[in-house]
PDB file of C-alpha atoms and ligand atoms in Angstrom:
ATOM      1  CA  MET B   2      -3.833 -19.227 -19.463  1.00 98.00           C
ATOM      2  CA  TRP B   3      -6.681 -16.319 -19.185  1.00 98.00           C
ATOM      3  CA  LEU B   4      -8.719 -17.103 -16.818  1.00 98.00           C
ATOM      4  CA  GLY B   5     -11.649 -13.828 -17.134  1.00 98.00           C
ATOM      5  CA  HIS B   6     -11.132  -9.838 -15.917  1.00 98.00           C
ATOM      6  CA  SER B   7      -7.713  -9.222 -15.693  1.00 98.00           C
ATOM      7  CA  ALA B   8      -6.805 -12.492 -14.239  1.00 98.00           C
ATOM      8  CA  VAL B   9      -3.828 -14.519 -16.489  1.00 98.00           C
ATOM      9  CA  LYS B  10      -2.164 -17.912 -15.110  1.00 98.00           C
ATOM     10  CA  ILE B  11       1.159 -18.535 -16.431  1.00 98.00           C
ATOM     11  CA  ILE B  12       3.054 -22.164 -16.036  1.00 96.00           C
ATOM     12  CA  ALA B  13       6.976 -20.911 -16.789  1.00 95.00           C
ATOM     13  CA  PRO B  14       9.288 -23.414 -17.981  1.00 93.00           C
ATOM     14  CA  ASN B  15      10.591 -24.501 -14.633  1.00 93.00           C
ATOM     15  CA  ASP B  16       7.530 -25.466 -14.128  1.00 95.00           C
ATOM     16  CA  LYS B  17       6.879 -22.530 -11.380  1.00 97.00           C
ATOM     17  CA  VAL B  18       2.972 -21.057 -11.855  1.00 98.00           C
ATOM     18  CA  LEU B  19       2.743 -17.516 -11.772  1.00 98.00           C
ATOM     19  CA  LEU B  20      -0.621 -16.145 -11.680  1.00 98.00           C
ATOM     20  CA  ILE B  21      -1.059 -12.165 -12.381  1.00 98.00           C
ATOM     21  CA  ASP B  22      -4.916 -10.306 -10.580  1.00 98.00           C
ATOM     22  CA  PRO B  23      -5.603 -13.052  -8.780  1.00 98.00           C
ATOM     23  CA  PHE B  24      -9.742 -12.365  -8.935  1.00 98.00           C
ATOM     24  CA  LEU B  25     -11.271 -15.448  -9.096  1.00 98.00           C
ATOM     25  CA  THR B  26     -14.087 -16.549  -6.247  1.00 98.00           C
ATOM     26  CA  HIS B  27     -15.879 -13.601  -7.269  1.00 98.00           C
ATOM     27  CA  ASN B  28     -15.308 -13.550 -10.803  1.00 98.00           C
ATOM     28  CA  PRO B  29     -18.207 -14.983 -13.152  1.00 98.00           C
ATOM     29  CA  LYS B  30     -15.839 -15.467 -15.977  1.00 98.00           C
ATOM     30  CA  THR B  31     -13.391 -18.184 -13.992  1.00 98.00           C
ATOM     31  CA  PRO B  32     -13.943 -21.439 -14.001  1.00 98.00           C
ATOM     32  CA  GLU B  33     -14.897 -23.374 -11.770  1.00 98.00           C
ATOM     33  CA  ASN B  34     -12.247 -25.776 -11.738  1.00 97.00           C
ATOM     34  CA  GLU B  35      -9.903 -22.615 -11.616  1.00 98.00           C
ATOM     35  CA  LYS B  36     -11.299 -20.791  -8.850  1.00 98.00           C
ATOM     36  CA  ILE B  37      -9.040 -22.779  -6.380  1.00 97.00           C
ATOM     37  CA  GLN B  38      -5.048 -22.751  -7.552  1.00 98.00           C
ATOM     38  CA  PRO B  39      -3.968 -25.234  -5.156  1.00 97.00           C
ATOM     39  CA  LYS B  40      -0.344 -24.389  -7.036  1.00 98.00           C
ATOM     40  CA  VAL B  41       0.885 -20.930  -6.785  1.00 98.00           C
ATOM     41  CA  ASP B  42       4.957 -20.017  -6.107  1.00 98.00           C
ATOM     42  CA  TYR B  43       4.800 -15.955  -7.645  1.00 98.00           C
ATOM     43  CA  ILE B  44       1.214 -13.588  -7.876  1.00 98.00           C
ATOM     44  CA  PHE B  45       1.578 -10.604 -10.146  1.00 98.00           C
ATOM     45  CA  LEU B  46      -0.654  -7.458  -8.649  1.00 98.00           C
ATOM     46  CA  THR B  47      -0.510  -4.211 -11.431  1.00 98.00           C
ATOM     47  CA  HIS B  48      -2.869  -2.733  -8.631  1.00 98.00           C
ATOM     48  CA  GLY B  49      -4.788  -2.499  -5.256  1.00 98.00           C
ATOM     49  CA  HIS B  50      -8.464  -2.488  -6.820  1.00 98.00           C
ATOM     50  CA  GLU B  51     -10.805  -5.596  -5.961  1.00 98.00           C
ATOM     51  CA  ASP B  52     -10.924  -7.136  -8.876  1.00 98.00           C
ATOM     52  CA  HIS B  53      -7.774  -7.454  -9.684  1.00 98.00           C
ATOM     53  CA  VAL B  54      -6.262  -7.898  -5.868  1.00 98.00           C
ATOM     54  CA  GLY B  55      -8.686 -10.728  -6.130  1.00 98.00           C
ATOM     55  CA  ASP B  56      -7.485 -14.154  -3.753  1.00 98.00           C
ATOM     56  CA  THR B  57      -4.134 -12.731  -3.151  1.00 98.00           C
ATOM     57  CA  LEU B  58      -4.399 -12.918  -0.167  1.00 98.00           C
ATOM     58  CA  GLU B  59      -6.269 -16.554   0.803  1.00 98.00           C
ATOM     59  CA  ILE B  60      -3.938 -17.808  -2.216  1.00 98.00           C
ATOM     60  CA  ALA B  61      -0.920 -16.714  -0.675  1.00 98.00           C
ATOM     61  CA  LYS B  62      -2.033 -17.994   2.744  1.00 98.00           C
ATOM     62  CA  ALA B  63      -2.678 -21.728   1.183  1.00 98.00           C
ATOM     63  CA  THR B  64      -0.183 -21.743  -0.936  1.00 98.00           C
ATOM     64  CA  GLY B  65       3.183 -19.965  -0.170  1.00 98.00           C
ATOM     65  CA  ALA B  66       3.022 -17.958  -2.928  1.00 98.00           C
ATOM     66  CA  LYS B  67       5.547 -14.604  -3.684  1.00 98.00           C
ATOM     67  CA  VAL B  68       3.667 -11.692  -3.986  1.00 98.00           C
ATOM     68  CA  VAL B  69       5.263  -9.417  -5.499  1.00 98.00           C
ATOM     69  CA  ALA B  70       3.148  -5.764  -5.771  1.00 98.00           C
ATOM     70  CA  MET B  71       4.135  -1.735  -5.754  1.00 98.00           C
ATOM     71  CA  VAL B  72       5.371  -0.610  -2.323  1.00 98.00           C
ATOM     72  CA  GLU B  73       2.536   0.967  -1.054  1.00 98.00           C
ATOM     73  CA  LEU B  74      -0.011  -2.023  -1.720  1.00 98.00           C
ATOM     74  CA  SER B  75       2.519  -3.967  -0.336  1.00 98.00           C
ATOM     75  CA  GLY B  76       2.551  -2.239   2.766  1.00 98.00           C
ATOM     76  CA  LEU B  77      -0.566  -3.032   2.666  1.00 98.00           C
ATOM     77  CA  LEU B  78      -0.895  -6.482   1.876  1.00 98.00           C
ATOM     78  CA  LYS B  79       1.719  -7.551   5.207  1.00 98.00           C
ATOM     79  CA  SER B  80      -0.865  -4.862   7.311  1.00 98.00           C
ATOM     80  CA  ASP B  81      -3.641  -7.346   6.572  1.00 98.00           C
ATOM     81  CA  GLY B  82      -1.855 -10.271   6.936  1.00 97.00           C
ATOM     82  CA  LEU B  83       0.730 -11.223   4.151  1.00 98.00           C
ATOM     83  CA  PRO B  84       3.848 -12.823   6.001  1.00 98.00           C
ATOM     84  CA  GLU B  85       6.486 -10.361   5.177  1.00 98.00           C
ATOM     85  CA  ASP B  86       9.018 -12.907   3.406  1.00 98.00           C
ATOM     86  CA  GLN B  87       6.073 -13.459   0.867  1.00 98.00           C
ATOM     87  CA  ALA B  88       5.980  -9.723   0.038  1.00 98.00           C
ATOM     88  CA  VAL B  89       8.229  -8.744  -2.917  1.00 98.00           C
ATOM     89  CA  GLU B  90       8.025  -5.139  -3.558  1.00 98.00           C
ATOM     90  CA  MET B  91       9.384  -3.405  -6.285  1.00 98.00           C
ATOM     91  CA  ASN B  92       8.324   0.050  -8.202  1.00 98.00           C
ATOM     92  CA  LYS B  93       8.084   1.247 -11.633  1.00 98.00           C
ATOM     93  CA  GLY B  94      11.178   0.698 -13.833  1.00 98.00           C
ATOM     94  CA  GLY B  95      12.362  -1.897 -11.699  1.00 98.00           C
ATOM     95  CA  SER B  96      13.766  -4.964 -13.043  1.00 98.00           C
ATOM     96  CA  ILE B  97      13.858  -8.502 -10.570  1.00 98.00           C
ATOM     97  CA  GLU B  98      15.689 -11.843 -11.827  1.00 97.00           C
ATOM     98  CA  PHE B  99      13.018 -14.319 -10.036  1.00 96.00           C
ATOM     99  CA  ASP B 100      14.092 -18.183 -10.658  1.00 92.00           C
ATOM    100  CA  GLY B 101      14.120 -18.537 -14.743  1.00 92.00           C
ATOM    101  CA  PHE B 102      12.328 -14.998 -15.548  1.00 97.00           C
ATOM    102  CA  THR B 103      12.844 -11.528 -14.922  1.00 98.00           C
ATOM    103  CA  VAL B 104      10.338  -8.978 -14.262  1.00 98.00           C
ATOM    104  CA  THR B 105       9.901  -5.216 -15.027  1.00 98.00           C
ATOM    105  CA  MET B 106       7.450  -2.968 -13.112  1.00 98.00           C
ATOM    106  CA  THR B 107       6.022  -0.912 -16.240  1.00 98.00           C
ATOM    107  CA  HIS B 108       3.931   2.359 -15.837  1.00 98.00           C
ATOM    108  CA  ALA B 109       0.120   1.819 -16.089  1.00 98.00           C
ATOM    109  CA  ASN B 110      -2.119   5.447 -16.187  1.00 98.00           C
ATOM    110  CA  HIS B 111      -5.613   4.428 -13.468  1.00 98.00           C
ATOM    111  CA  SER B 112      -5.546   4.797 -10.270  1.00 98.00           C
ATOM    112  CA  THR B 113      -5.916   2.866  -7.473  1.00 98.00           C
ATOM    113  CA  SER B 114      -6.870   2.059  -3.600  1.00 98.00           C
ATOM    114  CA  PHE B 115      -6.962  -1.052  -1.130  1.00 98.00           C
ATOM    115  CA  GLY B 116      -9.363  -1.407   0.977  1.00 96.00           C
ATOM    116  CA  GLY B 117     -10.095   3.058   1.035  1.00 96.00           C
ATOM    117  CA  ARG B 118      -6.393   3.514   1.291  1.00 98.00           C
ATOM    118  CA  TYR B 119      -3.944   4.701  -0.517  1.00 98.00           C
ATOM    119  CA  ALA B 120      -1.814   1.928  -2.874  1.00 98.00           C
ATOM    120  CA  GLY B 121       0.927   3.596  -4.582  1.00 98.00           C
ATOM    121  CA  GLU B 122       0.587   3.594  -8.017  1.00 98.00           C
ATOM    122  CA  PRO B 123      -1.207   1.633 -10.508  1.00 98.00           C
ATOM    123  CA  ALA B 124       1.242  -0.587 -13.076  1.00 98.00           C
ATOM    124  CA  GLY B 125       1.944  -3.369 -15.830  1.00 98.00           C
ATOM    125  CA  PHE B 126       4.011  -5.896 -15.599  1.00 98.00           C
ATOM    126  CA  VAL B 127       6.418  -7.223 -18.532  1.00 98.00           C
ATOM    127  CA  ILE B 128       7.734 -10.883 -17.436  1.00 98.00           C
ATOM    128  CA  GLY B 129      10.543 -12.468 -19.891  1.00 98.00           C
ATOM    129  CA  PHE B 130      10.876 -16.067 -19.330  1.00 96.00           C
ATOM    130  CA  LYS B 131      14.887 -16.802 -20.457  1.00 85.00           C
ATOM    131  CA  LYS B 132      15.370 -17.848 -23.883  1.00 79.00           C
ATOM    132  CA  ASP B 133      11.644 -18.138 -24.470  1.00 84.00           C
ATOM    133  CA  ILE B 134       8.890 -15.886 -24.806  1.00 95.00           C
ATOM    134  CA  THR B 135       8.587 -11.835 -22.998  1.00 98.00           C
ATOM    135  CA  VAL B 136       4.990 -11.293 -21.937  1.00 98.00           C
ATOM    136  CA  TYR B 137       3.763  -8.009 -21.465  1.00 98.00           C
ATOM    137  CA  HIS B 138       0.358  -7.551 -19.104  1.00 98.00           C
ATOM    138  CA  ALA B 139      -0.867  -3.956 -19.276  1.00 98.00           C
ATOM    139  CA  GLY B 140      -2.605  -4.125 -15.997  1.00 98.00           C
ATOM    140  CA  ASP B 141      -5.794  -1.491 -15.411  1.00 98.00           C
ATOM    141  CA  THR B 142      -4.755   1.833 -18.458  1.00 98.00           C
ATOM    142  CA  CYS B 143      -5.967   4.419 -20.687  1.00 98.00           C
ATOM    143  CA  ILE B 144      -4.163   5.139 -23.911  1.00 98.00           C
ATOM    144  CA  MET B 145      -0.303   5.973 -23.487  1.00 98.00           C
ATOM    145  CA  PRO B 146       3.290   6.960 -25.155  1.00 98.00           C
ATOM    146  CA  ASP B 147       4.506   3.898 -22.650  1.00 98.00           C
ATOM    147  CA  PHE B 148       3.476   1.408 -25.079  1.00 98.00           C
ATOM    148  CA  LYS B 149       6.239   2.374 -27.628  1.00 98.00           C
ATOM    149  CA  LEU B 150       8.617   2.384 -24.871  1.00 98.00           C
ATOM    150  CA  ILE B 151       7.762  -0.971 -23.536  1.00 98.00           C
ATOM    151  CA  ARG B 152       7.814  -2.251 -27.589  1.00 98.00           C
ATOM    152  CA  LYS B 153      11.601  -0.540 -27.578  1.00 98.00           C
ATOM    153  CA  LEU B 154      13.088  -1.890 -24.763  1.00 98.00           C
ATOM    154  CA  TYR B 155      10.983  -5.507 -24.009  1.00 97.00           C
ATOM    155  CA  LYS B 156      10.008  -6.252 -27.337  1.00 97.00           C
ATOM    156  CA  PRO B 157       6.635  -8.489 -25.862  1.00 98.00           C
ATOM    157  CA  ASP B 158       6.078 -11.566 -27.408  1.00 97.00           C
ATOM    158  CA  LEU B 159       2.459 -11.621 -25.830  1.00 98.00           C
ATOM    159  CA  ALA B 160       0.485  -8.546 -24.628  1.00 98.00           C
ATOM    160  CA  PHE B 161      -2.293  -8.872 -22.588  1.00 98.00           C
ATOM    161  CA  LEU B 162      -4.902  -5.478 -22.628  1.00 98.00           C
ATOM    162  CA  PRO B 163      -7.667  -4.367 -20.947  1.00 98.00           C
ATOM    163  CA  ILE B 164     -10.252  -3.717 -23.989  1.00 98.00           C
ATOM    164  CA  GLY B 165     -13.790  -3.327 -22.542  1.00 98.00           C
ATOM    165  CA  GLY B 166     -13.497   0.449 -21.638  1.00 98.00           C
ATOM    166  CA  HIS B 167     -15.574   2.503 -19.066  1.00 98.00           C
ATOM    167  CA  TYR B 168     -12.725   1.967 -16.611  1.00 98.00           C
ATOM    168  CA  THR B 169      -9.962   1.128 -19.072  1.00 98.00           C
ATOM    169  CA  MET B 170      -9.374   2.018 -22.880  1.00 98.00           C
ATOM    170  CA  GLY B 171     -11.801   0.678 -24.746  1.00 98.00           C
ATOM    171  CA  VAL B 172     -11.322  -0.755 -28.317  1.00 98.00           C
ATOM    172  CA  LYS B 173     -10.369   2.352 -30.275  1.00 98.00           C
ATOM    173  CA  GLU B 174      -7.457   2.880 -27.753  1.00 98.00           C
ATOM    174  CA  ALA B 175      -6.601  -0.546 -27.811  1.00 98.00           C
ATOM    175  CA  VAL B 176      -5.894  -0.756 -30.758  1.00 98.00           C
ATOM    176  CA  LEU B 177      -3.518   2.432 -31.290  1.00 97.00           C
ATOM    177  CA  ALA B 178      -2.410   0.255 -27.915  1.00 98.00           C
ATOM    178  CA  SER B 179      -1.649  -2.386 -29.905  1.00 98.00           C
ATOM    179  CA  GLY B 180      -0.211  -0.946 -33.065  1.00 97.00           C
ATOM    180  CA  MET B 181       2.478   0.579 -30.876  1.00 98.00           C
ATOM    181  CA  LEU B 182       3.066  -2.219 -28.747  1.00 98.00           C
ATOM    182  CA  LYS B 183       3.374  -4.950 -31.933  1.00 98.00           C
ATOM    183  CA  ALA B 184       3.731  -7.695 -30.033  1.00 98.00           C
ATOM    184  CA  LYS B 185       3.402 -10.639 -32.003  1.00 97.00           C
ATOM    185  CA  LYS B 186      -0.052 -11.763 -30.470  1.00 97.00           C
ATOM    186  CA  THR B 187      -1.935  -9.435 -28.128  1.00 98.00           C
ATOM    187  CA  VAL B 188      -4.668 -11.090 -25.818  1.00 98.00           C
ATOM    188  CA  PRO B 189      -7.687  -8.586 -25.131  1.00 98.00           C
ATOM    189  CA  ILE B 190      -8.920  -8.758 -21.258  1.00 98.00           C
ATOM    190  CA  HIS B 191     -10.881  -6.766 -18.739  1.00 98.00           C
ATOM    191  CA  TYR B 192     -14.218  -6.634 -20.834  1.00 98.00           C
ATOM    192  CA  GLY B 193     -17.528  -8.813 -20.322  1.00 97.00           C
ATOM    193  CA  THR B 194     -16.620  -9.528 -17.002  1.00 97.00           C
ATOM    194  CA  TRP B 195     -20.173  -7.298 -15.821  1.00 97.00           C
ATOM    195  CA  PRO B 196     -22.270  -5.375 -19.291  1.00 97.00           C
ATOM    196  CA  ILE B 197     -20.666  -2.063 -18.241  1.00 97.00           C
ATOM    197  CA  LEU B 198     -17.363  -3.590 -19.358  1.00 97.00           C
ATOM    198  CA  SER B 199     -19.097  -3.749 -22.966  1.00 96.00           C
ATOM    199  CA  GLY B 200     -15.732  -3.904 -25.736  1.00 97.00           C
ATOM    200  CA  SER B 201     -15.845  -6.259 -28.260  1.00 97.00           C
ATOM    201  CA  PRO B 202     -13.487  -8.714 -28.424  1.00 98.00           C
ATOM    202  CA  GLU B 203     -14.350  -8.905 -32.177  1.00 98.00           C
ATOM    203  CA  GLU B 204     -14.201  -5.613 -33.117  1.00 98.00           C
ATOM    204  CA  PHE B 205     -10.680  -5.547 -31.134  1.00 98.00           C
ATOM    205  CA  ALA B 206      -9.608  -8.532 -33.278  1.00 97.00           C
ATOM    206  CA  ASP B 207     -10.893  -7.034 -36.757  1.00 97.00           C
ATOM    207  CA  LYS B 208      -9.270  -3.880 -36.178  1.00 97.00           C
ATOM    208  CA  ALA B 209      -6.212  -4.474 -34.565  1.00 97.00           C
ATOM    209  CA  THR B 210      -5.288  -7.512 -36.460  1.00 94.00           C
ATOM    210  CA  ASP B 211      -2.496  -6.726 -39.049  1.00 91.00           C
ATOM    211  CA  LYS B 212       1.315  -7.731 -39.705  1.00 87.00           C
ATOM    212  CA  HIS B 213       2.502  -6.884 -36.839  1.00 91.00           C
ATOM    213  CA  THR B 214       0.265  -9.056 -34.214  1.00 96.00           C
ATOM    214  CA  GLU B 215      -2.539 -11.705 -34.006  1.00 97.00           C
ATOM    215  CA  VAL B 216      -5.191 -11.295 -31.617  1.00 98.00           C
ATOM    216  CA  VAL B 217      -6.296 -14.105 -29.608  1.00 97.00           C
ATOM    217  CA  VAL B 218      -9.750 -13.891 -28.376  1.00 97.00           C
ATOM    218  CA  ALA B 219     -10.122 -16.139 -25.854  1.00 97.00           C
ATOM    219  CA  THR B 220     -11.383 -18.700 -23.513  1.00 97.00           C
ATOM    220  CA  PRO B 221     -11.259 -17.888 -19.915  1.00 98.00           C
ATOM    221  CA  GLY B 222      -9.914 -21.345 -18.066  1.00 97.00           C
ATOM    222  CA  GLU B 223      -8.110 -22.568 -22.133  1.00 95.00           C
ATOM    223  CA  TRP B 224      -4.785 -22.720 -22.725  1.00 95.00           C
ATOM    224  CA  MET B 225      -3.640 -20.303 -25.149  1.00 89.00           C
ATOM    225  CA  PHE B 226      -0.277 -21.659 -25.878  1.00 84.00           C
TER     226      PHE B 226
HETATM  227 NI1  LIG Q 318      -8.620  -0.640 -11.943  1.00 85.24          NI
HETATM  228 MN1  LIG Q 319      -9.759  -3.167 -12.893  1.00 85.24          MN
END
């Protein structure tokens, strides 16, 4: 389920609830009934910017969710009150086996900081559910050749790609990116939250849909699958 901007909620086959970049309460596109998440098992943060970390600390405190993030960002979250036993740090290229799924942190070409402090590097995530689908969330990034490597290594079934422009890839770059990734389905994100993120999902769908991928233009708060 897309929750607007870069936020994604996944319910795993074993009923674990995963949130990626839970920027919810201040997200103008998150439906009211999704702003508070009462049951969360894992939070994945692509980088430290406020529009991605969002409500992480509050959700983690309320639910006991584990927070998976870049080493330096993880350190900052701990210094801001994230309990030690809920922080899971990792770095690019590494994979961690969780209950029912495997997560790999991938490269993203962007910047990052958290509360004005150095937050390591931005990243993306590949999340592979056993005998089920593999999901790729690109985080905030520009176009990069790594999309080909991600295709080769992980063959994502479902890819979330930023298309808004200005701070990330726009439509033109995201079309090329989706062509490299060849995910069965591609969901555009990081557009429309504010007027400056002007990339059009319809234009993206027109240009990116081909024999390799079907673009799914999601409605925040509605299950896509
Ligand atoms: Ni960012
Ligand atoms: Mn962003």
